[in-house]
Short mmCIF file of C-alpha atoms and ligand atoms in Angstrom, two decimals:
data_model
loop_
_atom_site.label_atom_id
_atom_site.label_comp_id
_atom_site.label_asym_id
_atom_site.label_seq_id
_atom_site.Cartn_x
_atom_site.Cartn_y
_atom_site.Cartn_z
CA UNK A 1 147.47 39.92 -12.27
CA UNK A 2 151.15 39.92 -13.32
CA UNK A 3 151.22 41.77 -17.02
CA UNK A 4 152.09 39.12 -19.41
CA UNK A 5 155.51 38.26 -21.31
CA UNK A 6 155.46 38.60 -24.96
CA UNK A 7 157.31 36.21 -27.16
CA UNK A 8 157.50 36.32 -30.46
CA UNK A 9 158.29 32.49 -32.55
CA UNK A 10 159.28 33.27 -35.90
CA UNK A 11 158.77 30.21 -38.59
CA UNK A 12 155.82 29.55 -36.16
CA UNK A 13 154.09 26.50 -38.84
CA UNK A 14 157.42 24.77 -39.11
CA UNK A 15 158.47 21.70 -37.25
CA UNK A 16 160.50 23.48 -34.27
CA UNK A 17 157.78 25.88 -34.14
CA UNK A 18 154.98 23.19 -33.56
CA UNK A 19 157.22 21.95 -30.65
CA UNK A 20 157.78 24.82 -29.34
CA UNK A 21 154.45 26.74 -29.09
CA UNK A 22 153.07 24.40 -26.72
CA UNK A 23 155.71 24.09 -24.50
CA UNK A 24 155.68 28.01 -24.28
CA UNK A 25 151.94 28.13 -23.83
CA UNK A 26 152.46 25.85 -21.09
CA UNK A 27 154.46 28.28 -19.08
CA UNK A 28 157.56 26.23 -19.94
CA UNK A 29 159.05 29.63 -20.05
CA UNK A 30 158.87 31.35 -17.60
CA UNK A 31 157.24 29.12 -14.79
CA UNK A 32 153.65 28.87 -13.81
CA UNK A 33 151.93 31.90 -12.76
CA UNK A 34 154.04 33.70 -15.37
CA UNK A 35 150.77 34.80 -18.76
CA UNK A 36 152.30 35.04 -21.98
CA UNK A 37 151.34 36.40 -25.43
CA UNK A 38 152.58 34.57 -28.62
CA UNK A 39 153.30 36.81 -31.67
CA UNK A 40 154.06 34.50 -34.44
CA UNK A 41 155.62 34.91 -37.70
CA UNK A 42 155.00 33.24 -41.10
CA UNK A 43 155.93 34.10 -44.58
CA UNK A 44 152.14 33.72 -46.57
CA UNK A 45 152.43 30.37 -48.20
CA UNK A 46 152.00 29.45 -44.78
CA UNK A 47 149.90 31.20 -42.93
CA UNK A 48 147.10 28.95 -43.55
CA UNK A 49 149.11 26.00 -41.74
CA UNK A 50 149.91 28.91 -38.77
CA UNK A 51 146.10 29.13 -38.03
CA UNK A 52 146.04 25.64 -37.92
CA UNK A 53 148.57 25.76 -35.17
CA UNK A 54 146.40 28.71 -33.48
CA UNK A 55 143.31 26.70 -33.57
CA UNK A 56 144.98 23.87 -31.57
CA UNK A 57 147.13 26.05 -29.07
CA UNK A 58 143.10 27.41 -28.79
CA UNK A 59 142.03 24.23 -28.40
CA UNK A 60 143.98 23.40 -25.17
CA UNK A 61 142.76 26.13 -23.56
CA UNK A 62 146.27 26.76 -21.86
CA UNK A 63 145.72 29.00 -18.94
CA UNK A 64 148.94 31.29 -19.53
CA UNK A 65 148.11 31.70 -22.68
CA UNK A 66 146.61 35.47 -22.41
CA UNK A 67 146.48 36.39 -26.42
CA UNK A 68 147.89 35.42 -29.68
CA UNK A 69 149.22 37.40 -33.20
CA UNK A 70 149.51 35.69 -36.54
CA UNK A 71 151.26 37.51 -39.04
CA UNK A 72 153.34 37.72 -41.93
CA UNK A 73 154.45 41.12 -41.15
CA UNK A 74 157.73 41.35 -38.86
CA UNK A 75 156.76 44.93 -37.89
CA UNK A 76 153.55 43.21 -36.12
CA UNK A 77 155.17 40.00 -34.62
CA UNK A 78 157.97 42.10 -33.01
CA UNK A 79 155.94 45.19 -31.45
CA UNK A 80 156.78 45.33 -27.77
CA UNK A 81 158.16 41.74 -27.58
CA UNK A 82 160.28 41.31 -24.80
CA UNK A 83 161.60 37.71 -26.44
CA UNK A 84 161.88 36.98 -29.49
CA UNK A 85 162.94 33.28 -30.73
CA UNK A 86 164.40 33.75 -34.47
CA UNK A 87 163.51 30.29 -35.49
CA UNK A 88 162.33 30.75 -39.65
CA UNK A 89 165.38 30.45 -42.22
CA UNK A 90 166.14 29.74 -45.49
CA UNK A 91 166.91 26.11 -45.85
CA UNK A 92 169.80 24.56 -48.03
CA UNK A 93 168.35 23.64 -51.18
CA UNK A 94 169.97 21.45 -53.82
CA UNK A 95 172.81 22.59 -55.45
CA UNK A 96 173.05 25.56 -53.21
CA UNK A 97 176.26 26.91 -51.88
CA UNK A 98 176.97 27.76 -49.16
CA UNK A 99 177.70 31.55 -49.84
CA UNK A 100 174.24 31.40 -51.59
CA UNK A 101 172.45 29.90 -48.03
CA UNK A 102 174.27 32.63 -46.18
CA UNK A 103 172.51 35.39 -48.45
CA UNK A 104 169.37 34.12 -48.58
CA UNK A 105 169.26 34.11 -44.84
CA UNK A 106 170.81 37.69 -44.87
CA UNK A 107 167.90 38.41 -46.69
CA UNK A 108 165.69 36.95 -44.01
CA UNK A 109 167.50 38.45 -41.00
CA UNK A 110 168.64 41.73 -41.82
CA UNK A 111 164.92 43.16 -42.04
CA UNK A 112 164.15 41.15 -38.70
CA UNK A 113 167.31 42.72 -37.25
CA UNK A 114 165.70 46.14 -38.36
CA UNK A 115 162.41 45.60 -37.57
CA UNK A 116 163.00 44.60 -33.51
CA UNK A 117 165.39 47.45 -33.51
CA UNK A 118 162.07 49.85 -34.33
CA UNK A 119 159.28 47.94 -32.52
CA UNK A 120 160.38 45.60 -29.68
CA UNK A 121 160.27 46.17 -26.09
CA UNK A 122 163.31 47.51 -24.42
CA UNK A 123 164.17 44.87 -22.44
CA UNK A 124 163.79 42.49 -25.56
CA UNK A 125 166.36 39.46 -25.53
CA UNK A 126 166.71 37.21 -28.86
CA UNK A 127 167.58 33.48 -29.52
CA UNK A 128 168.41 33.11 -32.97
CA UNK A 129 168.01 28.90 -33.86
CA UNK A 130 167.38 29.40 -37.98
CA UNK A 131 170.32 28.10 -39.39
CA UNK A 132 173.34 29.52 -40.02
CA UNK A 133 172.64 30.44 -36.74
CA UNK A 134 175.31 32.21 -35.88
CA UNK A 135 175.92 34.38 -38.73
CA UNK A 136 172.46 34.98 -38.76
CA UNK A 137 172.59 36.46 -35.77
CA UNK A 138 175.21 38.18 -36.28
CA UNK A 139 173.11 40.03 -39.24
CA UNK A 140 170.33 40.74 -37.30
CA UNK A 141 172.69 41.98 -34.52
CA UNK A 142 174.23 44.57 -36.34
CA UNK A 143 171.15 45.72 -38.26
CA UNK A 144 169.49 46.63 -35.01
CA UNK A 145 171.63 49.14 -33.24
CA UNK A 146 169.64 50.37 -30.58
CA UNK A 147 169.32 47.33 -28.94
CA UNK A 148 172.39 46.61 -27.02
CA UNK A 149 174.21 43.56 -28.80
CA UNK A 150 174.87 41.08 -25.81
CA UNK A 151 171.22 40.49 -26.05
CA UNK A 152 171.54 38.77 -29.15
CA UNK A 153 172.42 35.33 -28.56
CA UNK A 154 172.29 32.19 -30.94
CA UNK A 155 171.32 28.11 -30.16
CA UNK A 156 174.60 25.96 -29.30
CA UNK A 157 172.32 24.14 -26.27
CA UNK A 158 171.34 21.13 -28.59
CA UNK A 159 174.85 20.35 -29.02
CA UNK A 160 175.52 20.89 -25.58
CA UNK A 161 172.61 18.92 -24.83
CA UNK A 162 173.71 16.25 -27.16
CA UNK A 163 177.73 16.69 -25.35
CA UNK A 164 175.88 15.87 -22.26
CA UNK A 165 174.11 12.45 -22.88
CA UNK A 166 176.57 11.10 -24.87
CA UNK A 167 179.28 11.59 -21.86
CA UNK A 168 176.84 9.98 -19.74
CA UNK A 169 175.77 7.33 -21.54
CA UNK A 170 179.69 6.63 -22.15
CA UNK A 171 180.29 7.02 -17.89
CA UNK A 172 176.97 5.10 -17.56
CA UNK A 173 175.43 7.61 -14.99
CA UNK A 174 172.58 9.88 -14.86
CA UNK A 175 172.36 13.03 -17.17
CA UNK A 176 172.29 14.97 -13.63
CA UNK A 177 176.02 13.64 -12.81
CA UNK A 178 177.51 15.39 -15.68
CA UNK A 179 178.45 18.87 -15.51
CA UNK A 180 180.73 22.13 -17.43
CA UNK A 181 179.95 20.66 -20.80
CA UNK A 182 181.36 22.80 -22.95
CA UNK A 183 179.93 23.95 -27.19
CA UNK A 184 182.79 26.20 -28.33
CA UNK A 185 182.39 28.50 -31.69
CA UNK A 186 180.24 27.61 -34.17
CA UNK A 187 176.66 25.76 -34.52
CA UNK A 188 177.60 23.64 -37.44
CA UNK A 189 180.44 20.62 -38.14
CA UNK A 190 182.99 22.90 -36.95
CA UNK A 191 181.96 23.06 -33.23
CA UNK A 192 183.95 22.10 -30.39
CA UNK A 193 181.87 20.26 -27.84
CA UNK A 194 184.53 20.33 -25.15
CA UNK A 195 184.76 17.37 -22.43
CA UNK A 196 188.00 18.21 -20.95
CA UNK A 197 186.60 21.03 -18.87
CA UNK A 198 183.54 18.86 -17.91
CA UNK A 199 182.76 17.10 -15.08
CA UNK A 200 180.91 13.96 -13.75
CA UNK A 201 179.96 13.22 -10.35
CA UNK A 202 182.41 16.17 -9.65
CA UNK A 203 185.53 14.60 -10.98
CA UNK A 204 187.01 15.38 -14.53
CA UNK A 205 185.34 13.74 -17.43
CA UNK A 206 188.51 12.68 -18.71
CA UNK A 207 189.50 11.18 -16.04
CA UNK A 208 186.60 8.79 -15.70
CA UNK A 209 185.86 8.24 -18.89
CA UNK A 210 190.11 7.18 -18.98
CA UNK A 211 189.75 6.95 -23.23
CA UNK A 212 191.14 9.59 -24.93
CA UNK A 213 190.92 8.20 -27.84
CA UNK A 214 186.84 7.69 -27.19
CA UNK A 215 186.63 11.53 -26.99
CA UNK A 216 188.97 12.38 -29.85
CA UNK A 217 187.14 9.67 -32.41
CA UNK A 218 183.83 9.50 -30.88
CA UNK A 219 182.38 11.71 -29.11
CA UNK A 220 183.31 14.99 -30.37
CA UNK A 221 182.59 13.53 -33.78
CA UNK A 222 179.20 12.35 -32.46
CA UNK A 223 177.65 15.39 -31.37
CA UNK A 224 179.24 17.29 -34.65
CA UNK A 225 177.72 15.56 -36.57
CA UNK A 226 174.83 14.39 -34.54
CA UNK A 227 172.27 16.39 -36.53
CA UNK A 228 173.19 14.60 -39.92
CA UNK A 229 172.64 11.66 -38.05
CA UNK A 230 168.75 12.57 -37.20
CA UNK A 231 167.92 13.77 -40.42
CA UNK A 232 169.22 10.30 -41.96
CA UNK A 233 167.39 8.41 -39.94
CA UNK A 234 164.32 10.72 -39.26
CA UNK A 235 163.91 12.28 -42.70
CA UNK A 236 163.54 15.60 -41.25
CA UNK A 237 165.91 17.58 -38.89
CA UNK A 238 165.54 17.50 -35.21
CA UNK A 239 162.62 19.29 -34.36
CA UNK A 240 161.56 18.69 -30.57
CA UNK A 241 165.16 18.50 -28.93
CA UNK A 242 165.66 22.03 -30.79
CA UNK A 243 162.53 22.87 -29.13
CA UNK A 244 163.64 21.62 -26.07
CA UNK A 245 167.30 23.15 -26.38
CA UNK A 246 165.50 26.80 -27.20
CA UNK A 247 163.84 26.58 -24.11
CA UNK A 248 166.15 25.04 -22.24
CA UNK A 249 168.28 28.67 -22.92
CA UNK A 250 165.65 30.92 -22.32
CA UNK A 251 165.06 29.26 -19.34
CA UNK A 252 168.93 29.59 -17.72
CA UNK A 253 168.98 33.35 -19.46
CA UNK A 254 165.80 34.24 -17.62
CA UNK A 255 166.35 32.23 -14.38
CA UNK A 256 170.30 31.72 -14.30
CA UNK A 257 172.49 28.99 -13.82
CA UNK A 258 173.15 26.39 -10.96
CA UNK A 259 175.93 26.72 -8.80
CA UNK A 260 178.86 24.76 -10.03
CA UNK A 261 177.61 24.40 -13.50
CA UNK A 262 177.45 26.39 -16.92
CA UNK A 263 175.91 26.61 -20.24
CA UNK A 264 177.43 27.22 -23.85
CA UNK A 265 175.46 30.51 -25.25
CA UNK A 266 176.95 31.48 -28.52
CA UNK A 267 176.53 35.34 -28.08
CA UNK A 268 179.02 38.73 -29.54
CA UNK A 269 182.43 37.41 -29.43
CA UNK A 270 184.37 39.06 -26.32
CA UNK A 271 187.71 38.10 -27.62
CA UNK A 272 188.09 35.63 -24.66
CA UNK A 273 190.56 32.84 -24.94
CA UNK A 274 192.13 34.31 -28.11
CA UNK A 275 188.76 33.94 -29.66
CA UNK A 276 188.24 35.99 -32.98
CA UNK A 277 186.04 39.33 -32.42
CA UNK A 278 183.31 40.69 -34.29
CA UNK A 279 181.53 37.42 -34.32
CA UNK A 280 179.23 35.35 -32.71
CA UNK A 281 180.42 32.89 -30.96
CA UNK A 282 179.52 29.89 -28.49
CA UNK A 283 181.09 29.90 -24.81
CA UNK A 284 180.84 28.26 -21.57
CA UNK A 285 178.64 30.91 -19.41
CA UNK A 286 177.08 31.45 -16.44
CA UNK A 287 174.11 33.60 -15.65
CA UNK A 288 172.43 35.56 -13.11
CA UNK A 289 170.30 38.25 -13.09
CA UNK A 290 169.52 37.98 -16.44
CA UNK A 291 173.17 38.72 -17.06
CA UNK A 292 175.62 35.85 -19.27
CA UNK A 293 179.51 36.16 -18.27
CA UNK A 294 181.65 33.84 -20.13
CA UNK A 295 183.54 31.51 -17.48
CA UNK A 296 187.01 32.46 -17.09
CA UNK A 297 190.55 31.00 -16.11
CA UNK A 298 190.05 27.78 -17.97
CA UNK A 299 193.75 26.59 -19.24
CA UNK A 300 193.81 25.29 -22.96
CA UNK A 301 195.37 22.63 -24.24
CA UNK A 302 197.03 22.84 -27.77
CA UNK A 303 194.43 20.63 -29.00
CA UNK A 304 191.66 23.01 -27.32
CA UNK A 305 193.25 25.99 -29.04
CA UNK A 306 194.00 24.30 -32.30
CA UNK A 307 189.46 23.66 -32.37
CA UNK A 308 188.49 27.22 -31.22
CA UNK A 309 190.93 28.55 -34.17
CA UNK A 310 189.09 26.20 -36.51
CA UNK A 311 185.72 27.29 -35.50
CA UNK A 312 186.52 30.71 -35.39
CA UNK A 313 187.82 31.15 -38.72
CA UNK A 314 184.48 29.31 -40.44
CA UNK A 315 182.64 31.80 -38.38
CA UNK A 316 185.26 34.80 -39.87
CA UNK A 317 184.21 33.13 -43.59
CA UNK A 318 180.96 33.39 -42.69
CA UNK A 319 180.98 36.93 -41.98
CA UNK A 320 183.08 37.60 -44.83
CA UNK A 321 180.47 36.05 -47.21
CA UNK A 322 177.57 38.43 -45.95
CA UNK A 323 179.88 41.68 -44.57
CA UNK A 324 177.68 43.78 -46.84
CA UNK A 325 174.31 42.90 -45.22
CA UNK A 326 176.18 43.98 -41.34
CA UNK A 327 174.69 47.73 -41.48
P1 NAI B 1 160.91 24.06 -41.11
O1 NAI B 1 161.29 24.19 -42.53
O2 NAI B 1 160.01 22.96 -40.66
O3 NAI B 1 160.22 25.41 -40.64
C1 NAI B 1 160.74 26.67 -40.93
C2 NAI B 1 159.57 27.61 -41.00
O4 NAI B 1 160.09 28.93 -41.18
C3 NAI B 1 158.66 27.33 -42.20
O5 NAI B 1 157.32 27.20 -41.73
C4 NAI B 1 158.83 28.56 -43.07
O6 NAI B 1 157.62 28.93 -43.74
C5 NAI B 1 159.23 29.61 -42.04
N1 NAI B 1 159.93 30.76 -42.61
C6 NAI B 1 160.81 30.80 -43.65
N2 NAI B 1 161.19 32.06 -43.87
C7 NAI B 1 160.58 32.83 -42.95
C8 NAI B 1 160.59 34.22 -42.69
N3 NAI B 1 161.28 35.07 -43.44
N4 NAI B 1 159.84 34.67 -41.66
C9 NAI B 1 159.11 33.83 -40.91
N5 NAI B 1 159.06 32.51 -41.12
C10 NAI B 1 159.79 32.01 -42.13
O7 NAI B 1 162.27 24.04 -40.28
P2 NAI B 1 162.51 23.65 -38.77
O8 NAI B 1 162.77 22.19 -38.67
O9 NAI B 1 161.43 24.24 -37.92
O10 NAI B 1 163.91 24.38 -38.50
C11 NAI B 1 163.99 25.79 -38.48
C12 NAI B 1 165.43 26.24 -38.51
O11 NAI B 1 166.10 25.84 -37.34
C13 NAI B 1 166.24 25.67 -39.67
O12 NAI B 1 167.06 26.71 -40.18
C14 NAI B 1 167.09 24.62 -39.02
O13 NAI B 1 168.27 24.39 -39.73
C15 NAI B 1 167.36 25.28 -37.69
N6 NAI B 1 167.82 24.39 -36.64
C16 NAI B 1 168.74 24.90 -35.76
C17 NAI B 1 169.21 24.14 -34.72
C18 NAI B 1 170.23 24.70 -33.77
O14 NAI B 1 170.70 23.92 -32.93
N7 NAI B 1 170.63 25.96 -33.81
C19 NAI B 1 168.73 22.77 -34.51
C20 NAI B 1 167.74 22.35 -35.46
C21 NAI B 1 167.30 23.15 -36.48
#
């Protein structure tokens, strides 16, 4: 029998993680004959709601499903994982800068950064979704440093997910027919989802979407901003499509990429396209063999160039605010 994969899901009783857990049970994953082994994390307040959540993953009787941890103890959800979804964080609360949500997450991700760096497996590869993603990767990045960095990696695929229906929605073809979607820098209001490198049906976006001013005052408002949108009209922040978005990039990191296609991955800034280092930040990638390259050759416009230097200096702020916590 093929040994099994073990992932740990971190904020396992919250919203993304009751998406998620299924979905990974499932062999959503990794693909069908593939076992896995969930090691999930909780902070005790609410544990009790995680064995809940155990009892019904139990209860489906999921046959990948080869074993399960519940803990509040990072040093046990992170032995020998060989994934490990980052998906707990602090969340904003009232009157709370935005210096102060930084730290508290710091707080959060600095002893996760230093607890995979003592007890994961050494292949293990990390998605970091908790909010601010980026920077919280970042932290736990640098407070691991025996795990090479380029497999840390934060979530930009909702937003690219989001780029992607609302392109085809405006073209008024399938999902399938658009293509090179594009989430540059940041996971937050600062983001550049990108439609001039894109393609549908195998033509540029632009060009058959013919409104500029649609993509300038629309859309790349729209999927900025798209998460405010769902929490106004939801009451809580999107939960499955950030389930589906965190699998969605396991699966093209484990499996790869199509041909003539890419992904936005916001991983350790390579300095590409003039791109600030020492940061994480979201590029166009493709992947095979387990291994991300960001795409190359792509010619910016002065407007493209005027949004990555927006994004990347929010994401330089952001590392300012929490420098001491970067080991
Ligand atoms: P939630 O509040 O429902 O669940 C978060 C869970 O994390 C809670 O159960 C909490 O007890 C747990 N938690 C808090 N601190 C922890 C710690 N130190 N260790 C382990 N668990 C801990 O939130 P939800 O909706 O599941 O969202 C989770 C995070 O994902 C938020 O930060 C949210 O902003 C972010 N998010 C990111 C997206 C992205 O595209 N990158 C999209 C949507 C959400």
């Amino acid at each position: 029998m093929t040994s099994p994969i073990r992932v740990a899901v971190t904020g396992a009783a919250g919203n993304i993680g009751y998406a998620i857990l299924f979905r990974i049970a499932n062999g959503d994953l990794f693909g069908p004959d593939q076992p896995v082994i969930l090691q999930m994390l909780e902070i005790p307040p609410a544990m009790k709601a995680l064995e809940g959540v155990a009892m019904e993953l139990e209860d489906c009787a999921f046959p990948l499903l080869q074993d399960m941890v519940l803990t509040d103890d990072a040093n046990v959800a992170f032995k020998d994982v060989n994934w490990a979804l980052l998906i707990g964080a602090r969340p904003r609360s009232k009157g709370m800068e935005r210096k102060d949500l930084l730290g508290a997450n710091g707080a959060i991700f600095k002893p996760q950064g230093e607890a995979l760096n003592r007890h994961a497996a050494s292949d293990v590869r990390v998605l970091v979704v908790g909010n601010p993603a980026n920077t919280n990767c970042l932290i736990a990045m640098r407070n691991a440093p025996d795990i090479p960095p380029e497999r840390f990696t934060a979530m930009t695929r909702l937003d690219h997910n989001r780029a992607i229906s609302q392109l085809a929605r405006k073209a008024g073809v399938p999902v399938t027919a658009v293509k090179k979607v594009t989430i540059w820098g940041n996971h937050s209001s600062t983001q550049y989802p990108d439609a001039y490198h894109a393609e549908i049906n195998g033509r540029p976006a632009p060009e058959v979407i013919n409104d500029d001013a649609w993509i300038r005052e629309t859309f790349i408002p729209t999927v900025q901003k798209r998460g405010a949108a769902v929490i106004e009209a939801r009451g809580q922040s999107s939960a499955a499509s950030a389930a589906n978005a965190a699998i969605n990039h396991v699966q093209s990191w484990y499996h790869g990429t199509p041909p003539g296609d890419w992904v936005s991955m916001a991983i350790p800034s390579t300095g590409a396209y003039d791109t600030p280092e020492g940061v994480i930040f979201s590029y166009p990638v493709t992947i095979q063999n387990g291994q991300y390259q960001v795409v190359e050759g792509l010619s910016l416009s002065d407007f493209d160039r005027a949004m990555l230097a927006a994004t990347g200096q929010e994401l330089l702020e952001e590392r300012a605010a929490i420098e001491e916590m970067l080991g």
